[in-house]
Amino acid sequence: MPIILKPTREKSLQRRHPWIFSGAIQQEDKALASGSTVDLLANDGHFLARASYSPQSQIRARVWTFNDEPIDANFFRKRIQEAIQQRSTFNLEHDTNAYRLIHAESDGIPGLIVDRYDNVLVLQSLTAGSEFWKETIADLLVEETGIQNIYERSDADVRELEGLPPINKTLRGNLSSFAIPIQEYKLKFNVDIAHGHKTGFYLDQRHNRNRLGEFAKDRDVLNCFCYTGGFSIHALAHDAKSVISIDSSADALSLLQKNIAINNLPTERHTSMEGDVFQLLRKFRDEARSFDLIILDPPKLAPTAAHAEKAARAYKDINLLAFKLLRKGGLLFTYSCSGGIDAGLFQKIIAGAALDANVDAQIIEHLSQGADHPVSLHFPEGAYLKGLICIKN
Ligand code: SAH
């Protein structure tokens, strides 16, 4: 039985947005299996889209296609081929062997993330629909990429909203190690695909890390929320005078230390600090410390708009402190990966931070996620990472 929408609630689908919320539905068959395929009909009964059904989620259906076409292995093969083909046109492999191959809704496969780390794919299935087709998709990925190893990192909290349990295990192949060496520009990183954050590495910041390198020479750099050292390694490799890396995760810092070693970078110019950035920035302020370049790349403080107000205060807090710690002419690389805060609001928060820090600053660059994390024009939620490079006058 199809899902019939309430009158006028077909508008978002006509704009090709792929989500249908429970409140838009007039009639549904609640016995339909989780993740199975269902037609979405307008109130007058005409066909709008074919979707996956998520009985437990507020996002009750996610569109596979707006065409009247079968949803089967062949459908997913085409979508996977398109995503692979698109990546091959970016010349990504010139710079790296680690990149996002499938970016969920933005690549026409809601709920499915696939990241490539050299000869391993890491798959994250976040919704009932992607879960329903997971085994088929895994076979297709092996066939279409030629990569035999797939590790599954379906352990993100959002799966709970779909009534799905966390999964963290090998899905295809026979991996002997979960520490995967990758290359990013001319640098090397070890990625822990089994225990690292997300699928193991923050691939979305790749080109921003490279950009940071271009500004790093002879600067005293403070890298806040450093994880396994992405920005720190680029800074050291580009002759930063000193780099301090802060993270609350001891595991991340220990991998950072290894990443410095495998790149033969000067350890004497680097200091790791395990701790809370919010507290350490205050301590540095009280000690009248100063830096030439500060990176703020906090975790997702506002997953949805409902968290935006509280998150805005936290973003403002750290950015205000960073503006105070910067020397004149110093650079702030500041980011938000919060879906609940859009680029306009983020810029306003940073402006408020500069104002309260009594600092004049200019934006010299707007930053975003890399091309391997494309954003469908019909799905603005796909644009989650925003960043600014500011210069303190
Ligand atoms: N810039 C990194 C990614 C940062 S992810 C890169 O390019 O790889 C955010 C990091 O913030 C995570 O490593 C997490 O452990 C850390 N973190 C979260 N809350 C923190 C806090 N209050 N203080 C310090 N680190 C924190």
XYZ file of C-alpha atoms and ligand atoms in Angstrom:
419
model
C 0.000 0.000 0.000
C 1.426 3.425 -0.920
C 1.869 6.418 1.384
C -0.691 9.139 0.674
C 0.309 12.656 1.638
C -1.930 15.288 3.179
C -3.221 17.971 0.800
C -0.501 20.469 -0.263
C 2.227 18.423 1.486
C 3.697 17.290 -1.852
C 5.445 20.664 -2.274
C 8.828 19.631 -0.856
C 8.889 16.582 -3.138
C 8.092 18.785 -6.115
C 11.249 20.737 -5.186
C 13.003 17.348 -5.153
C 13.787 17.394 -1.446
C 14.157 13.704 -0.527
C 12.540 13.574 2.939
C 8.933 13.063 4.012
C 8.180 13.761 7.675
C 5.490 11.821 9.528
C 3.373 14.977 9.880
C 2.926 15.204 6.093
C 1.364 11.747 5.835
C -2.366 11.137 5.612
C -2.302 7.378 5.146
C 0.388 4.727 5.551
C 0.556 0.992 6.077
C 2.286 0.666 9.439
C 2.836 -3.060 8.833
C 5.224 -2.279 5.997
C 8.685 -3.692 6.777
C 11.397 -1.299 7.904
C 13.430 -0.115 4.919
C 11.145 -1.566 2.280
C 10.211 0.367 -0.837
C 7.026 2.402 -0.916
C 5.385 4.777 -3.392
C 4.628 8.334 -2.286
C 1.372 9.666 -3.723
C -0.111 13.150 -3.637
C -3.499 13.542 -1.978
C -5.190 13.287 -5.368
C -3.444 9.946 -5.902
C -0.821 10.864 -8.464
C 2.666 9.379 -8.237
C 5.362 11.632 -6.736
C 8.285 9.426 -5.802
C 9.494 5.982 -4.758
C 11.092 5.850 -1.319
C 12.336 3.756 1.574
C 10.095 3.419 4.612
C 11.387 4.223 8.123
C 8.487 3.309 10.452
C 10.271 4.429 13.638
C 11.692 7.730 12.434
C 10.119 11.180 12.205
C 11.644 11.206 8.726
C 9.219 8.493 7.654
C 10.332 8.115 4.034
C 13.437 8.962 2.024
C 13.223 9.186 -1.730
C 15.188 6.811 -3.923
C 13.770 8.185 -7.165
C 11.265 10.683 -8.518
C 10.797 8.453 -11.569
C 8.528 5.442 -11.934
C 11.420 2.944 -12.058
C 12.178 -0.280 -10.149
C 14.297 -0.096 -6.995
C 16.594 -3.080 -7.336
C 20.277 -3.969 -7.579
C 20.455 -2.398 -10.999
C 19.172 0.905 -9.626
C 21.899 0.960 -6.943
C 24.541 -0.100 -9.456
C 23.725 2.967 -11.557
C 23.864 5.317 -8.564
C 27.186 3.827 -7.401
C 28.623 4.058 -10.903
C 27.574 7.702 -11.149
C 29.233 8.548 -7.838
C 32.458 6.772 -8.818
C 32.446 8.408 -12.237
C 31.910 11.837 -10.677
C 34.849 11.376 -8.266
C 37.099 10.364 -11.141
C 36.508 13.740 -12.819
C 37.840 15.699 -9.782
C 41.374 14.386 -10.150
C 41.227 13.458 -6.462
C 43.599 10.560 -6.834
C 46.335 12.964 -7.807
C 46.304 14.241 -4.208
C 45.073 11.344 -2.121
C 44.023 7.712 -1.873
C 41.387 8.502 0.762
C 38.135 10.183 -0.141
C 34.368 9.973 0.146
C 32.918 7.817 -2.584
C 29.240 8.130 -1.646
C 27.773 11.082 0.219
C 24.291 9.820 1.070
C 21.345 11.995 -0.045
C 23.642 14.199 -2.125
C 24.641 11.172 -4.225
C 21.077 9.888 -4.481
C 21.501 7.128 -1.865
C 19.946 8.451 1.373
C 21.547 7.105 4.534
C 24.643 5.625 2.856
C 28.180 6.912 3.409
C 31.101 5.139 1.776
C 34.659 6.340 2.318
C 37.666 4.878 0.568
C 40.904 4.473 2.516
C 43.407 3.115 0.016
C 42.356 -0.528 -0.502
C 39.540 -0.533 2.061
C 36.037 0.878 1.857
C 34.377 1.974 5.091
C 30.606 1.868 4.873
C 28.189 3.632 7.176
C 24.497 2.786 6.915
C 22.393 5.332 8.794
C 18.787 4.650 7.797
C 16.312 1.811 7.468
C 16.475 2.089 3.670
C 20.259 1.851 3.394
C 20.145 -1.013 5.900
C 17.565 -2.922 3.820
C 19.840 -2.797 0.756
C 23.176 -3.028 2.571
C 24.237 -6.526 1.488
C 23.293 -5.827 -2.144
C 25.160 -2.521 -2.003
C 28.242 -4.193 -0.458
C 28.388 -6.699 -3.350
C 27.959 -3.915 -5.888
C 30.705 -1.833 -4.280
C 33.148 -4.740 -4.551
C 32.185 -5.257 -8.204
C 32.258 -1.614 -9.207
C 35.425 -0.517 -7.344
C 37.414 -3.757 -7.445
C 38.133 -3.205 -3.747
C 37.655 -6.471 -1.805
C 37.614 -5.146 1.754
C 34.634 -3.358 3.263
C 34.533 -2.422 6.928
C 31.210 -1.378 8.423
C 31.080 1.574 10.821
C 27.345 1.806 11.340
C 27.780 2.931 14.931
C 26.591 6.544 14.713
C 23.976 7.639 17.274
C 21.427 8.617 14.592
C 20.784 4.943 13.871
C 18.837 4.801 17.124
C 16.225 7.126 15.598
C 15.654 4.472 12.933
C 15.467 1.653 15.476
C 18.769 0.199 14.229
C 21.474 -1.253 16.521
C 25.112 -0.124 16.303
C 27.351 -2.279 14.071
C 31.147 -2.166 13.894
C 32.643 -5.105 11.976
C 34.100 -6.384 8.730
C 31.417 -6.577 6.047
C 33.436 -8.002 3.120
C 36.962 -9.373 2.773
C 39.464 -10.329 5.391
C 41.311 -7.406 6.916
C 44.375 -8.259 8.961
C 44.772 -4.746 10.372
C 42.431 -1.848 11.074
C 45.226 0.740 10.958
C 45.167 1.862 7.342
C 48.011 4.060 6.054
C 46.752 6.730 3.664
C 48.285 9.591 1.769
C 46.945 13.171 1.717
C 48.792 15.489 -0.605
C 52.403 14.528 0.116
C 51.735 13.554 3.716
C 50.957 10.242 5.356
C 48.338 9.442 7.992
C 47.410 6.324 9.876
C 43.642 5.861 10.014
C 42.037 3.645 12.637
C 38.911 2.517 10.787
C 37.606 0.360 13.649
C 37.934 2.819 16.551
C 38.452 6.262 15.003
C 35.740 8.907 14.784
C 33.133 8.676 12.010
C 34.667 6.301 9.443
C 38.155 6.964 10.830
C 39.266 10.309 9.413
C 37.838 13.775 8.740
C 38.118 13.580 4.961
C 35.911 16.656 4.562
C 38.749 18.927 5.759
C 41.378 17.632 3.324
C 41.736 20.694 1.123
C 41.361 23.023 4.129
C 44.297 21.279 5.816
C 46.325 21.813 2.657
C 45.286 25.474 2.560
C 46.423 25.863 6.164
C 49.828 24.562 5.157
C 50.191 27.451 2.734
C 49.928 29.930 5.622
C 51.914 28.030 8.247
C 55.542 28.957 7.580
C 57.354 30.530 10.552
C 54.140 30.809 12.555
C 53.352 29.749 16.097
C 50.301 27.557 15.542
C 47.614 26.467 18.007
C 45.484 23.579 16.684
C 42.364 23.154 18.828
C 40.315 19.931 18.517
C 43.243 18.400 16.619
C 42.024 14.746 16.485
C 44.881 12.705 14.916
C 46.707 15.849 13.880
C 45.430 16.656 10.385
C 46.095 20.382 10.556
C 49.159 19.969 12.810
C 50.919 17.630 10.375
C 50.301 20.020 7.464
C 51.545 22.956 9.583
C 54.737 21.142 10.631
C 55.379 19.958 7.084
C 55.126 23.559 5.905
C 57.698 24.847 8.392
C 55.562 26.213 11.189
C 57.809 27.587 13.947
C 55.862 25.701 16.621
C 52.625 23.738 16.845
C 50.510 23.014 19.931
C 47.779 20.391 19.393
C 44.880 20.063 21.821
C 42.320 17.259 22.011
C 40.359 15.564 24.775
C 41.000 12.102 23.280
C 44.195 10.344 24.390
C 43.783 7.788 21.564
C 43.628 10.547 18.955
C 46.755 12.194 20.395
C 48.646 8.920 20.389
C 47.848 8.443 16.690
C 48.902 12.069 16.117
C 52.311 11.215 17.585
C 52.622 8.296 15.138
C 51.571 10.538 12.268
C 54.366 12.976 13.117
C 56.849 10.081 13.162
C 55.827 8.500 9.829
C 56.258 11.871 8.125
C 59.693 12.435 9.728
C 58.567 15.792 11.073
C 60.440 17.652 13.817
C 58.961 16.502 17.153
C 60.802 19.277 18.994
C 58.535 21.833 17.354
C 55.371 20.052 18.469
C 53.509 19.825 21.788
C 50.437 17.649 22.436
C 48.031 18.659 25.174
C 45.264 16.356 26.344
C 42.436 18.449 27.737
C 39.362 20.556 27.235
C 39.792 23.329 24.671
C 37.283 25.569 26.461
C 39.380 25.437 29.631
C 42.815 25.523 28.025
C 42.006 28.610 25.945
C 41.060 30.387 29.203
C 44.290 29.222 30.812
C 46.306 30.522 27.841
C 44.479 33.848 28.073
C 45.275 34.105 31.804
C 48.915 33.335 31.039
C 48.911 36.051 28.303
C 50.044 33.510 25.680
C 49.825 34.489 22.007
C 49.869 32.768 18.607
C 50.156 33.612 14.900
C 47.631 31.058 13.714
C 44.788 29.339 15.543
C 42.601 26.506 14.241
C 39.206 25.820 15.814
C 37.563 22.679 14.457
C 35.165 21.583 17.204
C 32.894 18.543 17.008
C 29.285 18.934 15.892
C 27.936 21.222 18.649
C 24.477 21.627 17.041
C 23.324 18.466 15.232
C 19.954 20.158 14.493
C 18.503 23.672 14.620
C 17.026 22.857 18.049
C 20.563 22.893 19.507
C 21.570 26.078 17.702
C 21.219 28.579 20.532
C 23.323 26.699 23.057
C 25.860 25.790 20.379
C 26.071 29.424 19.257
C 27.212 30.395 22.747
C 29.895 27.694 22.707
C 31.154 28.722 19.251
C 31.242 32.347 20.318
C 33.113 31.482 23.513
C 36.024 29.708 21.818
C 36.214 32.157 18.919
C 36.267 35.127 21.293
C 39.132 33.562 23.243
C 40.966 32.731 20.010
C 40.689 36.334 18.780
C 42.238 37.461 22.085
C 45.112 34.977 21.827
C 45.963 35.957 18.248
C 48.766 38.404 17.575
C 48.167 41.340 15.252
C 48.163 40.006 11.696
C 47.413 36.521 13.033
C 45.054 34.126 11.296
C 42.039 32.286 12.629
C 40.877 29.167 10.775
C 37.475 28.578 12.299
C 34.958 25.859 11.428
C 31.529 24.516 12.227
C 30.315 21.107 11.077
C 26.917 21.614 12.739
C 23.924 20.986 10.519
C 21.899 23.199 12.870
C 23.984 26.300 12.126
C 24.086 27.624 8.589
C 26.873 29.637 7.007
C 25.102 32.964 7.593
C 24.545 32.315 11.282
C 28.090 31.034 11.694
C 29.506 34.240 10.240
C 27.304 36.289 12.601
C 28.574 34.291 15.585
C 32.191 34.933 14.584
C 31.422 38.645 14.092
C 29.889 38.720 17.594
C 32.987 37.015 18.997
C 35.300 39.594 17.404
C 33.114 42.427 18.670
C 33.139 41.137 22.237
C 36.875 40.493 22.058
C 37.240 44.128 20.955
C 39.087 43.019 17.848
C 38.888 44.187 14.229
C 39.171 41.302 11.815
C 38.480 40.550 8.162
C 37.353 37.399 6.418
C 39.883 36.519 3.771
C 38.376 33.209 2.699
C 35.184 31.162 3.008
C 35.744 27.421 3.295
C 33.570 24.344 2.968
C 33.719 20.573 2.634
C 35.653 19.103 -0.286
C 34.291 18.142 -3.704
C 34.086 14.487 -2.673
C 31.342 15.628 -0.239
C 29.060 17.194 -2.857
C 25.822 18.949 -1.926
C 22.699 18.271 -3.943
C 21.027 21.599 -4.746
C 17.766 19.967 -3.671
C 19.220 18.941 -0.311
C 20.835 21.974 1.350
C 21.245 19.930 4.567
C 24.145 18.239 2.761
C 26.225 21.425 3.171
C 27.247 20.958 6.779
C 30.856 22.137 6.945
C 31.564 25.849 6.862
C 34.749 27.664 7.691
C 36.279 31.119 7.634
C 39.845 32.311 7.519
C 39.953 35.588 9.430
C 42.869 37.964 9.796
C 43.198 40.048 12.951
C 44.011 43.668 12.236
N 40.546 18.923 12.785
C 40.515 17.492 12.927
C 39.123 16.971 13.227
C 38.519 17.495 14.508
S 37.171 16.547 15.078
C 41.100 16.866 11.669
O 41.381 17.582 10.692
O 41.288 15.648 11.642
C 36.861 17.183 16.657
C 37.809 16.705 17.753
O 37.460 17.412 18.942
C 37.736 15.238 18.134
O 39.014 14.677 17.996
C 37.317 15.216 19.627
O 38.019 14.231 20.373
C 37.730 16.584 20.074
N 36.986 17.193 21.188
C 35.664 17.182 21.421
N 35.349 17.981 22.471
C 36.519 18.492 22.923
C 36.863 19.406 23.963
N 35.929 19.967 24.736
N 38.163 19.727 24.130
C 39.119 19.166 23.348
N 38.846 18.325 22.330
C 37.567 17.989 22.123
